[in-house]
Amino acid sequence: MNHGNVEQIDEPSKIYGFPRNRFVADFIGKISMINVQIVEATPSHLSLDAGELGEVITVAKEGVKAGDNGVMAIRPEQFEFPTFGNLD
């Protein structure tokens, strides 16, 4: 709830993994939000320009088209840094 308005009703895993808006995403756990521009939108995937992070490929979302601006939300457990050699 946000000031008396229900923002999203769904299964907990869907609220956590696919929040409907920024309020829900922020309310349910830690999350990083990155401004992006849609470079390509196909029925199967989106190609996003995430600025200094570069190109990000993700699943398609209905109603999104190339040239649109948006926000990519990523949770800490969804990101992994590659390891290079022995760090000891």
PDB file of C-alpha atoms in Angstrom:
ATOM      1  CA  MET A   1       0.000   0.000   0.000  1.00  0.00           C
ATOM      2  CA  ASN A   2       1.133   3.499  -0.845  1.00  0.00           C
ATOM      3  CA  HIS A   3      -0.793   6.308   0.890  1.00  0.00           C
ATOM      4  CA  GLY A   4      -3.880   4.081   1.028  1.00  0.00           C
ATOM      5  CA  ASN A   5      -3.590   2.853  -2.592  1.00  0.00           C
ATOM      6  CA  VAL A   6      -2.916  -0.796  -3.408  1.00  0.00           C
ATOM      7  CA  GLU A   7       0.062  -0.818  -5.781  1.00  0.00           C
ATOM      8  CA  GLN A   8       0.244  -4.546  -6.575  1.00  0.00           C
ATOM      9  CA  ILE A   9      -1.542  -7.729  -5.559  1.00  0.00           C
ATOM     10  CA  ASP A  10       0.222 -10.905  -6.656  1.00  0.00           C
ATOM     11  CA  GLU A  11       2.208 -13.906  -5.481  1.00  0.00           C
ATOM     12  CA  PRO A  12       5.211 -12.891  -3.340  1.00  0.00           C
ATOM     13  CA  SER A  13       7.693 -14.172  -5.943  1.00  0.00           C
ATOM     14  CA  LYS A  14       6.066 -12.065  -8.663  1.00  0.00           C
ATOM     15  CA  ILE A  15       5.974  -8.941  -6.505  1.00  0.00           C
ATOM     16  CA  TYR A  16       9.671  -9.430  -5.709  1.00  0.00           C
ATOM     17  CA  GLY A  17      10.790 -10.437  -9.215  1.00  0.00           C
ATOM     18  CA  PHE A  18       8.412  -8.380 -11.339  1.00  0.00           C
ATOM     19  CA  PRO A  19       7.325  -5.291  -9.407  1.00  0.00           C
ATOM     20  CA  ARG A  20       4.707  -3.206 -11.186  1.00  0.00           C
ATOM     21  CA  ASN A  21       6.371   0.124 -10.445  1.00  0.00           C
ATOM     22  CA  ARG A  22       9.236   1.859  -8.639  1.00  0.00           C
ATOM     23  CA  PHE A  23       7.369   2.096  -5.354  1.00  0.00           C
ATOM     24  CA  VAL A  24       6.808  -1.668  -5.189  1.00  0.00           C
ATOM     25  CA  ALA A  25      10.396  -2.391  -6.269  1.00  0.00           C
ATOM     26  CA  ASP A  26      11.813  -0.129  -3.552  1.00  0.00           C
ATOM     27  CA  PHE A  27       9.390  -1.339  -0.905  1.00  0.00           C
ATOM     28  CA  ILE A  28      10.264  -5.026  -1.347  1.00  0.00           C
ATOM     29  CA  GLY A  29      13.961  -5.373  -0.517  1.00  0.00           C
ATOM     30  CA  LYS A  30      17.150  -3.742  -1.762  1.00  0.00           C
ATOM     31  CA  ILE A  31      17.267  -2.828  -5.426  1.00  0.00           C
ATOM     32  CA  SER A  32      19.360  -0.745  -7.788  1.00  0.00           C
ATOM     33  CA  MET A  33      17.650   1.233 -10.530  1.00  0.00           C
ATOM     34  CA  ILE A  34      19.468   2.223 -13.705  1.00  0.00           C
ATOM     35  CA  ASN A  35      18.087   4.549 -16.385  1.00  0.00           C
ATOM     36  CA  VAL A  36      18.048   2.849 -19.791  1.00  0.00           C
ATOM     37  CA  GLN A  37      16.945   3.453 -23.350  1.00  0.00           C
ATOM     38  CA  ILE A  38      15.385   0.678 -25.429  1.00  0.00           C
ATOM     39  CA  VAL A  39      17.602   0.047 -28.460  1.00  0.00           C
ATOM     40  CA  GLU A  40      15.680  -2.914 -29.886  1.00  0.00           C
ATOM     41  CA  ALA A  41      12.354  -4.498 -28.940  1.00  0.00           C
ATOM     42  CA  THR A  42      11.391  -7.904 -30.355  1.00  0.00           C
ATOM     43  CA  PRO A  43       8.690 -10.356 -29.268  1.00  0.00           C
ATOM     44  CA  SER A  44      11.344 -12.372 -27.397  1.00  0.00           C
ATOM     45  CA  HIS A  45      13.772  -9.809 -25.959  1.00  0.00           C
ATOM     46  CA  LEU A  46      14.747  -6.200 -25.328  1.00  0.00           C
ATOM     47  CA  SER A  47      18.158  -4.695 -25.970  1.00  0.00           C
ATOM     48  CA  LEU A  48      18.820  -1.870 -23.507  1.00  0.00           C
ATOM     49  CA  ASP A  49      21.452   0.865 -23.543  1.00  0.00           C
ATOM     50  CA  ALA A  50      22.436   1.098 -19.880  1.00  0.00           C
ATOM     51  CA  GLY A  51      24.956   3.922 -20.287  1.00  0.00           C
ATOM     52  CA  GLU A  52      28.348   3.085 -18.813  1.00  0.00           C
ATOM     53  CA  LEU A  53      27.201  -0.490 -18.115  1.00  0.00           C
ATOM     54  CA  GLY A  54      26.806  -1.024 -21.851  1.00  0.00           C
ATOM     55  CA  GLU A  55      24.213  -3.164 -23.610  1.00  0.00           C
ATOM     56  CA  VAL A  56      21.888  -5.360 -21.566  1.00  0.00           C
ATOM     57  CA  ILE A  57      19.640  -8.032 -23.085  1.00  0.00           C
ATOM     58  CA  THR A  58      16.500  -8.963 -21.171  1.00  0.00           C
ATOM     59  CA  VAL A  59      13.088 -10.557 -21.704  1.00  0.00           C
ATOM     60  CA  ALA A  60      10.488  -8.742 -23.782  1.00  0.00           C
ATOM     61  CA  LYS A  61       7.839  -6.559 -22.186  1.00  0.00           C
ATOM     62  CA  GLU A  62       4.526  -5.760 -23.818  1.00  0.00           C
ATOM     63  CA  GLY A  63       4.018  -2.174 -24.956  1.00  0.00           C
ATOM     64  CA  VAL A  64       7.725  -1.277 -25.067  1.00  0.00           C
ATOM     65  CA  LYS A  65       9.325  -0.048 -28.296  1.00  0.00           C
ATOM     66  CA  ALA A  66      12.739   1.062 -29.534  1.00  0.00           C
ATOM     67  CA  GLY A  67      13.525   4.606 -28.453  1.00  0.00           C
ATOM     68  CA  ASP A  68      11.540   4.394 -25.210  1.00  0.00           C
ATOM     69  CA  ASN A  69      13.275   5.376 -21.979  1.00  0.00           C
ATOM     70  CA  GLY A  70      12.835   3.364 -18.830  1.00  0.00           C
ATOM     71  CA  VAL A  71      14.404   2.051 -15.676  1.00  0.00           C
ATOM     72  CA  MET A  72      16.080  -1.319 -15.237  1.00  0.00           C
ATOM     73  CA  ALA A  73      15.742  -2.697 -11.733  1.00  0.00           C
ATOM     74  CA  ILE A  74      18.327  -5.194 -10.532  1.00  0.00           C
ATOM     75  CA  ARG A  75      18.612  -6.909  -7.175  1.00  0.00           C
ATOM     76  CA  PRO A  76      22.018  -7.722  -5.633  1.00  0.00           C
ATOM     77  CA  GLU A  77      21.549 -11.485  -6.008  1.00  0.00           C
ATOM     78  CA  GLN A  78      20.868 -11.087  -9.754  1.00  0.00           C
ATOM     79  CA  PHE A  79      24.318  -9.667 -10.483  1.00  0.00           C
ATOM     80  CA  GLU A  80      27.621 -11.480 -10.466  1.00  0.00           C
ATOM     81  CA  PHE A  81      31.081 -10.101 -11.102  1.00  0.00           C
ATOM     82  CA  PRO A  82      33.312 -12.363 -13.177  1.00  0.00           C
ATOM     83  CA  THR A  83      36.460 -13.533 -11.421  1.00  0.00           C
ATOM     84  CA  PHE A  84      39.832 -13.176 -13.039  1.00  0.00           C
ATOM     85  CA  GLY A  85      42.506 -15.518 -11.734  1.00  0.00           C
ATOM     86  CA  ASN A  86      43.318 -16.075  -8.089  1.00  0.00           C
ATOM     87  CA  LEU A  87      42.397 -13.088  -5.919  1.00  0.00           C
ATOM     88  CA  ASP A  88      44.258 -14.391  -2.826  1.00  0.00           C
TER      89      ASP A  88
END
